[in-house]
């Protein structure tokens, strides 16, 4: 895979490092950040020169458009270190293309590949000591863009800031996950911004999820906005259903994020001869399968957890427990994917990119 990079990045090194104060064995996901961050501003119709500088707060005008009209997008990805201390990215081209799709949908400027990919490689190379090797260890990467132009008139900003921040991570395990199937709230609507990684998509999920938490459930399985009869996503992840020996997941649409973990799991499953269907899953179909015993697995798929098995779900105040199975397809394809990411298995797909 050939990706454009650049040497046109200024680097201002931190005077000291925080790394020796970090307990890498007891990390809370997304709470500790590395010594440096990348910043690049868009002004007067063009992108400036990226700068890598010490991680720090920055000043922003109170009337910045990001605060008032929500122009904010992001990506989530990881870097991994192999046994030879080489650092690898996983499908960064997919994150780059999706980031720009989000930018277009939110009336924000597209980021050049040289800045996105070149910036990723440069800052991760600088912070390579923060990428620990070992099962479950990784460096979480958060590229994002916000509107920093001032003024409260309701139109797109003319100034933007692109940034990359990094956070060391361990295996993400949420414990037993029980979910409620939504029958009122929706994550996204036709013609909306559900397919974009826009910040507001996630803020809108917090309240329904809070209500689910109060009932003893960890997440919500979102359904379509028009009829609430089709499964769409699980929390902040794509959702998969295994009925008998078939994996089913909703097709990509205006409402559903084109998940990189999702498409990777699909490719691995197909390679291994597992039947996969990308189609709508009706709530009634799920209930029927739960009642007759053909529902074998239900799980979310995303960057943080890779695969998050669901042990049970509630629908219209009736709880359905999933069977405990020995040969989990979800955990099997998760293991195969994580081994590719960490260079413990051959990458026959060409997904990994060396930093």
Short mmCIF file of C-alpha atoms in Angstrom, two decimals:
data_model
loop_
_atom_site.label_atom_id
_atom_site.label_comp_id
_atom_site.label_asym_id
_atom_site.label_seq_id
_atom_site.Cartn_x
_atom_site.Cartn_y
_atom_site.Cartn_z
CA UNK A 1 0.00 0.00 0.00
CA UNK A 2 1.42 3.39 -1.01
CA UNK A 3 0.33 6.40 0.99
CA UNK A 4 1.44 9.99 0.62
CA UNK A 5 3.58 11.38 3.42
CA UNK A 6 5.42 14.64 3.92
CA UNK A 7 8.53 16.04 5.57
CA UNK A 8 6.89 19.46 5.80
CA UNK A 9 6.08 19.24 9.51
CA UNK A 10 7.65 21.42 12.18
CA UNK A 11 8.45 19.61 15.42
CA UNK A 12 8.73 21.33 18.78
CA UNK A 13 9.80 18.73 21.34
CA UNK A 14 8.57 18.65 24.91
CA UNK A 15 11.19 19.49 27.52
CA UNK A 16 10.39 16.33 29.47
CA UNK A 17 8.29 13.19 29.13
CA UNK A 18 5.30 11.99 31.16
CA UNK A 19 5.83 8.36 30.18
CA UNK A 20 7.63 7.36 33.37
CA UNK A 21 4.63 8.43 35.46
CA UNK A 22 2.16 6.24 33.56
CA UNK A 23 0.94 2.92 34.96
CA UNK A 24 0.62 1.00 31.70
CA UNK A 25 -0.88 -2.00 33.49
CA UNK A 26 -3.89 -0.04 34.73
CA UNK A 27 -4.96 2.32 31.98
CA UNK A 28 -8.45 3.76 31.75
CA UNK A 29 -9.29 3.92 28.06
CA UNK A 30 -8.75 7.36 26.53
CA UNK A 31 -7.69 9.12 29.72
CA UNK A 32 -3.87 9.35 29.39
CA UNK A 33 -2.25 11.20 26.50
CA UNK A 34 1.27 11.23 25.11
CA UNK A 35 3.76 14.09 25.22
CA UNK A 36 2.94 15.64 21.85
CA UNK A 37 0.04 16.56 19.58
CA UNK A 38 -0.22 17.59 15.95
CA UNK A 39 -1.94 20.84 14.99
CA UNK A 40 -2.70 22.19 11.51
CA UNK A 41 -4.97 25.15 10.77
CA UNK A 42 -7.09 25.95 7.71
CA UNK A 43 -7.31 29.67 6.95
CA UNK A 44 -7.83 31.85 3.87
CA UNK A 45 -8.95 28.84 1.87
CA UNK A 46 -5.87 26.67 2.43
CA UNK A 47 -4.17 24.42 4.94
CA UNK A 48 -1.11 25.75 6.74
CA UNK A 49 2.00 23.86 7.79
CA UNK A 50 1.44 21.12 10.40
CA UNK A 51 3.20 21.49 13.73
CA UNK A 52 3.91 18.78 16.29
CA UNK A 53 4.19 20.40 19.69
CA UNK A 54 3.88 19.51 23.38
CA UNK A 55 0.41 18.33 24.39
CA UNK A 56 -1.32 21.28 26.05
CA UNK A 57 -4.60 23.21 26.24
CA UNK A 58 -5.15 25.97 23.69
CA UNK A 59 -7.18 29.18 23.58
CA UNK A 60 -10.22 29.48 21.36
CA UNK A 61 -12.75 32.28 20.85
CA UNK A 62 -16.02 31.79 22.76
CA UNK A 63 -17.92 32.43 19.52
CA UNK A 64 -16.07 29.66 17.64
CA UNK A 65 -18.50 27.82 15.36
CA UNK A 66 -17.71 24.44 16.94
CA UNK A 67 -19.45 25.57 20.12
CA UNK A 68 -22.56 26.96 18.46
CA UNK A 69 -23.15 24.85 15.35
CA UNK A 70 -21.32 21.62 16.09
CA UNK A 71 -18.89 21.47 13.20
CA UNK A 72 -16.68 18.73 14.63
CA UNK A 73 -15.60 15.37 13.21
CA UNK A 74 -13.16 12.69 14.33
CA UNK A 75 -11.67 9.27 13.64
CA UNK A 76 -10.61 6.44 15.93
CA UNK A 77 -7.75 4.11 15.04
CA UNK A 78 -4.83 2.27 16.64
CA UNK A 79 -1.11 1.62 16.22
CA UNK A 80 0.53 -1.65 17.28
CA UNK A 81 4.11 -2.71 18.03
CA UNK A 82 5.40 -6.11 16.92
CA UNK A 83 8.08 -8.31 18.47
CA UNK A 84 10.76 -6.51 16.44
CA UNK A 85 9.71 -3.15 17.90
CA UNK A 86 8.31 -2.01 14.55
CA UNK A 87 5.11 0.04 14.76
CA UNK A 88 2.18 -0.64 12.45
CA UNK A 89 -1.04 1.13 11.50
CA UNK A 90 -4.18 -0.77 10.52
CA UNK A 91 -5.95 0.34 7.34
CA UNK A 92 -5.15 4.07 7.77
CA UNK A 93 -6.29 4.73 4.20
CA UNK A 94 -9.82 3.77 5.25
CA UNK A 95 -9.76 6.23 8.15
CA UNK A 96 -8.39 8.95 5.87
CA UNK A 97 -11.11 8.48 3.26
CA UNK A 98 -13.88 8.27 5.87
CA UNK A 99 -12.58 11.40 7.60
CA UNK A 100 -12.93 13.35 4.37
CA UNK A 101 -16.39 11.94 3.72
CA UNK A 102 -17.36 13.24 7.16
CA UNK A 103 -15.76 16.60 6.35
CA UNK A 104 -17.74 16.95 3.13
CA UNK A 105 -21.02 16.09 4.87
CA UNK A 106 -20.35 18.67 7.60
CA UNK A 107 -19.36 21.42 5.09
CA UNK A 108 -15.75 21.32 6.31
CA UNK A 109 -12.57 21.33 4.17
CA UNK A 110 -11.04 18.01 3.17
CA UNK A 111 -7.65 17.27 4.71
CA UNK A 112 -4.81 16.43 2.29
CA UNK A 113 -3.40 12.91 2.49
CA UNK A 114 0.08 14.30 3.12
CA UNK A 115 -1.13 15.99 6.31
CA UNK A 116 -3.35 13.16 7.58
CA UNK A 117 -1.13 10.19 6.76
CA UNK A 118 2.15 12.10 6.94
CA UNK A 119 1.15 13.62 10.26
CA UNK A 120 0.12 10.20 11.64
CA UNK A 121 3.42 8.59 10.73
CA UNK A 122 5.52 11.48 11.99
CA UNK A 123 3.88 11.89 15.38
CA UNK A 124 3.67 8.13 16.01
CA UNK A 125 7.32 7.73 15.10
CA UNK A 126 8.13 10.51 17.59
CA UNK A 127 5.99 8.83 20.29
CA UNK A 128 6.98 5.23 19.49
CA UNK A 129 7.98 4.53 23.10
CA UNK A 130 4.32 4.97 24.04
CA UNK A 131 3.36 2.03 21.81
CA UNK A 132 3.78 -1.01 24.05
CA UNK A 133 4.04 -4.49 22.63
CA UNK A 134 2.06 -7.40 23.97
CA UNK A 135 -1.41 -8.87 23.63
CA UNK A 136 -4.00 -6.15 23.87
CA UNK A 137 -1.53 -3.26 23.99
CA UNK A 138 -1.89 -0.47 21.45
CA UNK A 139 -1.78 3.28 20.94
CA UNK A 140 -5.20 4.77 20.36
CA UNK A 141 -5.14 7.55 17.77
CA UNK A 142 -7.69 10.35 17.65
CA UNK A 143 -7.53 12.62 14.56
CA UNK A 144 -10.19 15.32 14.68
CA UNK A 145 -11.21 18.63 13.13
CA UNK A 146 -13.14 21.51 14.68
CA UNK A 147 -14.46 24.83 13.38
CA UNK A 148 -12.49 27.63 15.04
CA UNK A 149 -13.81 30.59 13.04
CA UNK A 150 -15.54 33.18 15.21
CA UNK A 151 -19.08 34.56 14.94
CA UNK A 152 -22.52 33.26 15.80
CA UNK A 153 -24.17 33.69 12.41
CA UNK A 154 -25.51 30.30 11.31
CA UNK A 155 -23.24 29.41 8.44
CA UNK A 156 -20.12 27.27 8.00
CA UNK A 157 -16.86 28.44 9.49
CA UNK A 158 -14.04 29.72 7.31
CA UNK A 159 -11.34 28.56 9.73
CA UNK A 160 -10.69 25.05 11.03
CA UNK A 161 -8.18 23.17 13.17
CA UNK A 162 -7.07 19.61 12.45
CA UNK A 163 -5.37 17.78 15.32
CA UNK A 164 -4.03 14.37 16.23
CA UNK A 165 -3.75 13.25 19.84
CA UNK A 166 -2.58 9.85 21.08
CA UNK A 167 -3.51 7.71 24.06
CA UNK A 168 -1.91 4.42 25.18
CA UNK A 169 -4.48 1.65 25.52
CA UNK A 170 -4.85 -1.88 26.80
CA UNK A 171 -7.44 -4.49 25.90
CA UNK A 172 -10.87 -2.93 26.23
CA UNK A 173 -13.28 -5.18 28.11
CA UNK A 174 -16.66 -3.85 29.15
CA UNK A 175 -17.71 -6.91 31.16
CA UNK A 176 -21.04 -8.56 30.43
CA UNK A 177 -23.00 -6.35 28.06
CA UNK A 178 -26.79 -6.30 28.15
CA UNK A 179 -28.69 -4.02 25.79
CA UNK A 180 -32.10 -2.50 25.24
CA UNK A 181 -33.54 -2.44 21.74
CA UNK A 182 -34.68 1.12 21.03
CA UNK A 183 -38.35 1.61 20.24
CA UNK A 184 -38.49 5.40 20.55
CA UNK A 185 -35.11 7.10 20.32
CA UNK A 186 -33.04 6.99 17.12
CA UNK A 187 -29.35 7.40 16.44
CA UNK A 188 -29.78 8.77 12.91
CA UNK A 189 -32.30 9.38 10.12
CA UNK A 190 -32.40 9.08 6.36
CA UNK A 191 -30.63 12.03 4.79
CA UNK A 192 -28.98 12.87 8.12
CA UNK A 193 -25.39 12.57 9.32
CA UNK A 194 -25.43 9.03 10.70
CA UNK A 195 -22.77 7.89 8.22
CA UNK A 196 -20.40 10.70 9.29
CA UNK A 197 -18.20 10.50 12.38
CA UNK A 198 -19.63 13.76 13.60
CA UNK A 199 -19.34 14.62 17.28
CA UNK A 200 -23.05 15.39 17.60
CA UNK A 201 -23.98 11.83 16.64
CA UNK A 202 -22.39 10.61 19.84
CA UNK A 203 -23.75 13.36 22.07
CA UNK A 204 -27.26 12.47 20.92
CA UNK A 205 -26.79 8.91 22.17
CA UNK A 206 -25.86 9.85 25.71
CA UNK A 207 -29.36 10.47 27.06
CA UNK A 208 -31.04 7.26 25.79
CA UNK A 209 -27.97 5.32 26.96
CA UNK A 210 -28.27 6.95 30.39
CA UNK A 211 -31.87 5.77 30.59
CA UNK A 212 -30.75 2.25 29.64
CA UNK A 213 -28.00 2.36 32.29
CA UNK A 214 -30.58 3.26 34.94
CA UNK A 215 -32.43 0.05 34.08
CA UNK A 216 -29.28 -2.04 34.40
CA UNK A 217 -28.31 -2.19 30.73
CA UNK A 218 -24.99 -1.05 29.31
CA UNK A 219 -25.97 -0.05 25.79
CA UNK A 220 -28.77 0.55 23.32
CA UNK A 221 -29.28 -1.26 20.03
CA UNK A 222 -30.51 1.46 17.73
CA UNK A 223 -33.32 0.82 15.27
CA UNK A 224 -34.42 2.69 12.16
CA UNK A 225 -36.01 6.05 12.79
CA UNK A 226 -39.12 5.50 10.67
CA UNK A 227 -40.49 2.21 11.99
CA UNK A 228 -38.13 0.99 14.75
CA UNK A 229 -38.35 -2.46 13.19
CA UNK A 230 -34.76 -2.85 11.89
CA UNK A 231 -31.56 -3.26 13.90
CA UNK A 232 -28.94 -0.68 12.99
CA UNK A 233 -26.08 -0.18 15.46
CA UNK A 234 -25.14 -1.28 18.98
CA UNK A 235 -24.12 1.66 21.13
CA UNK A 236 -21.26 3.31 19.22
CA UNK A 237 -20.53 0.13 17.24
CA UNK A 238 -21.81 -1.75 14.23
CA UNK A 239 -23.96 -4.71 15.23
CA UNK A 240 -23.77 -8.34 14.08
CA UNK A 241 -26.29 -11.12 14.60
CA UNK A 242 -25.48 -14.81 14.23
CA UNK A 243 -28.52 -16.91 13.40
CA UNK A 244 -27.55 -20.58 13.15
CA UNK A 245 -24.29 -20.40 11.18
CA UNK A 246 -24.93 -17.14 9.32
CA UNK A 247 -23.57 -13.73 10.33
CA UNK A 248 -25.90 -10.86 9.48
CA UNK A 249 -25.16 -7.15 9.72
CA UNK A 250 -27.06 -4.10 8.50
CA UNK A 251 -25.92 -2.60 5.18
CA UNK A 252 -24.14 0.74 5.09
CA UNK A 253 -26.51 3.67 4.56
CA UNK A 254 -27.08 7.33 5.44
CA UNK A 255 -27.84 6.13 8.95
CA UNK A 256 -25.07 3.60 9.53
CA UNK A 257 -21.34 4.19 9.87
CA UNK A 258 -19.03 2.42 7.42
CA UNK A 259 -17.08 0.72 10.21
CA UNK A 260 -13.53 -0.37 9.42
CA UNK A 261 -13.65 -3.14 12.03
CA UNK A 262 -17.00 -4.18 10.57
CA UNK A 263 -15.70 -4.59 7.03
CA UNK A 264 -12.52 -6.34 8.27
CA UNK A 265 -14.52 -8.90 10.26
CA UNK A 266 -16.71 -9.52 7.21
CA UNK A 267 -13.67 -10.16 5.02
CA UNK A 268 -12.13 -12.57 7.53
CA UNK A 269 -15.41 -14.43 7.98
CA UNK A 270 -15.86 -14.81 4.22
CA UNK A 271 -12.26 -15.98 3.84
CA UNK A 272 -12.93 -18.67 6.42
CA UNK A 273 -16.06 -19.90 4.72
CA UNK A 274 -18.57 -18.33 7.10
CA UNK A 275 -21.77 -17.20 5.43
CA UNK A 276 -22.24 -13.43 5.78
CA UNK A 277 -25.31 -11.44 4.80
CA UNK A 278 -25.34 -7.65 4.65
CA UNK A 279 -29.03 -6.90 4.97
CA UNK A 280 -31.58 -5.46 7.32
CA UNK A 281 -32.29 -7.54 10.41
CA UNK A 282 -35.85 -7.15 11.62
CA UNK A 283 -36.53 -6.95 15.35
CA UNK A 284 -39.21 -9.61 14.84
CA UNK A 285 -36.61 -11.86 13.19
CA UNK A 286 -34.33 -11.45 16.20
CA UNK A 287 -37.16 -12.26 18.62
CA UNK A 288 -38.21 -15.33 16.65
CA UNK A 289 -34.61 -16.57 16.57
CA UNK A 290 -34.25 -15.96 20.32
CA UNK A 291 -37.42 -17.94 21.03
CA UNK A 292 -36.67 -20.92 18.77
CA UNK A 293 -32.99 -21.21 19.71
CA UNK A 294 -31.49 -20.28 16.34
CA UNK A 295 -30.03 -17.03 17.74
CA UNK A 296 -26.46 -17.99 18.64
CA UNK A 297 -24.61 -14.67 19.02
CA UNK A 298 -25.16 -10.93 19.10
CA UNK A 299 -22.20 -8.55 19.21
CA UNK A 300 -20.93 -5.06 18.50
CA UNK A 301 -17.84 -4.33 16.41
CA UNK A 302 -15.65 -1.23 16.65
CA UNK A 303 -12.13 0.10 17.08
CA UNK A 304 -11.96 0.24 20.88
CA UNK A 305 -13.19 -3.25 21.79
CA UNK A 306 -12.91 -4.87 18.32
CA UNK A 307 -15.72 -7.25 19.31
CA UNK A 308 -18.07 -6.77 22.25
CA UNK A 309 -20.29 -9.84 22.84
CA UNK A 310 -23.82 -9.17 24.06
CA UNK A 311 -25.16 -11.65 26.64
CA UNK A 312 -28.78 -10.57 26.54
CA UNK A 313 -31.25 -7.97 25.33
CA UNK A 314 -34.53 -6.39 26.33
CA UNK A 315 -37.31 -5.68 23.85
CA UNK A 316 -40.58 -4.08 24.96
CA UNK A 317 -39.74 -4.93 28.59
CA UNK A 318 -39.14 -8.63 27.87
CA UNK A 319 -35.60 -9.88 28.50
CA UNK A 320 -33.95 -12.51 26.30
CA UNK A 321 -30.77 -14.29 27.44
CA UNK A 322 -28.38 -15.52 24.77
CA UNK A 323 -27.06 -19.08 24.99
CA UNK A 324 -23.56 -19.67 26.34
CA UNK A 325 -21.63 -21.30 23.51
CA UNK A 326 -18.18 -22.86 23.41
CA UNK A 327 -17.28 -22.12 19.79
CA UNK A 328 -17.93 -18.41 19.43
CA UNK A 329 -17.61 -17.16 15.86
CA UNK A 330 -17.37 -13.60 17.18
CA UNK A 331 -14.39 -14.31 19.42
CA UNK A 332 -12.72 -16.45 16.76
CA UNK A 333 -12.76 -13.76 14.07
CA UNK A 334 -11.81 -11.16 16.69
CA UNK A 335 -8.69 -13.15 17.56
CA UNK A 336 -7.79 -13.54 13.89
CA UNK A 337 -8.21 -9.81 13.30
CA UNK A 338 -6.16 -8.76 16.34
CA UNK A 339 -3.36 -11.14 15.35
CA UNK A 340 -3.19 -9.45 11.95
CA UNK A 341 -3.16 -6.01 13.60
CA UNK A 342 -0.31 -7.01 15.94
CA UNK A 343 1.65 -8.81 13.16
CA UNK A 344 1.26 -12.16 14.91
CA UNK A 345 -0.39 -13.62 11.81
CA UNK A 346 0.22 -13.12 8.11
CA UNK A 347 -1.60 -10.14 6.65
CA UNK A 348 -2.88 -11.65 3.43
CA UNK A 349 -5.21 -8.69 2.91
CA UNK A 350 -2.49 -6.01 2.85
CA UNK A 351 -4.15 -4.05 5.64
CA UNK A 352 -1.14 -3.17 7.83
CA UNK A 353 1.14 -0.20 7.14
CA UNK A 354 4.55 0.24 8.77
CA UNK A 355 5.24 3.57 10.42
#
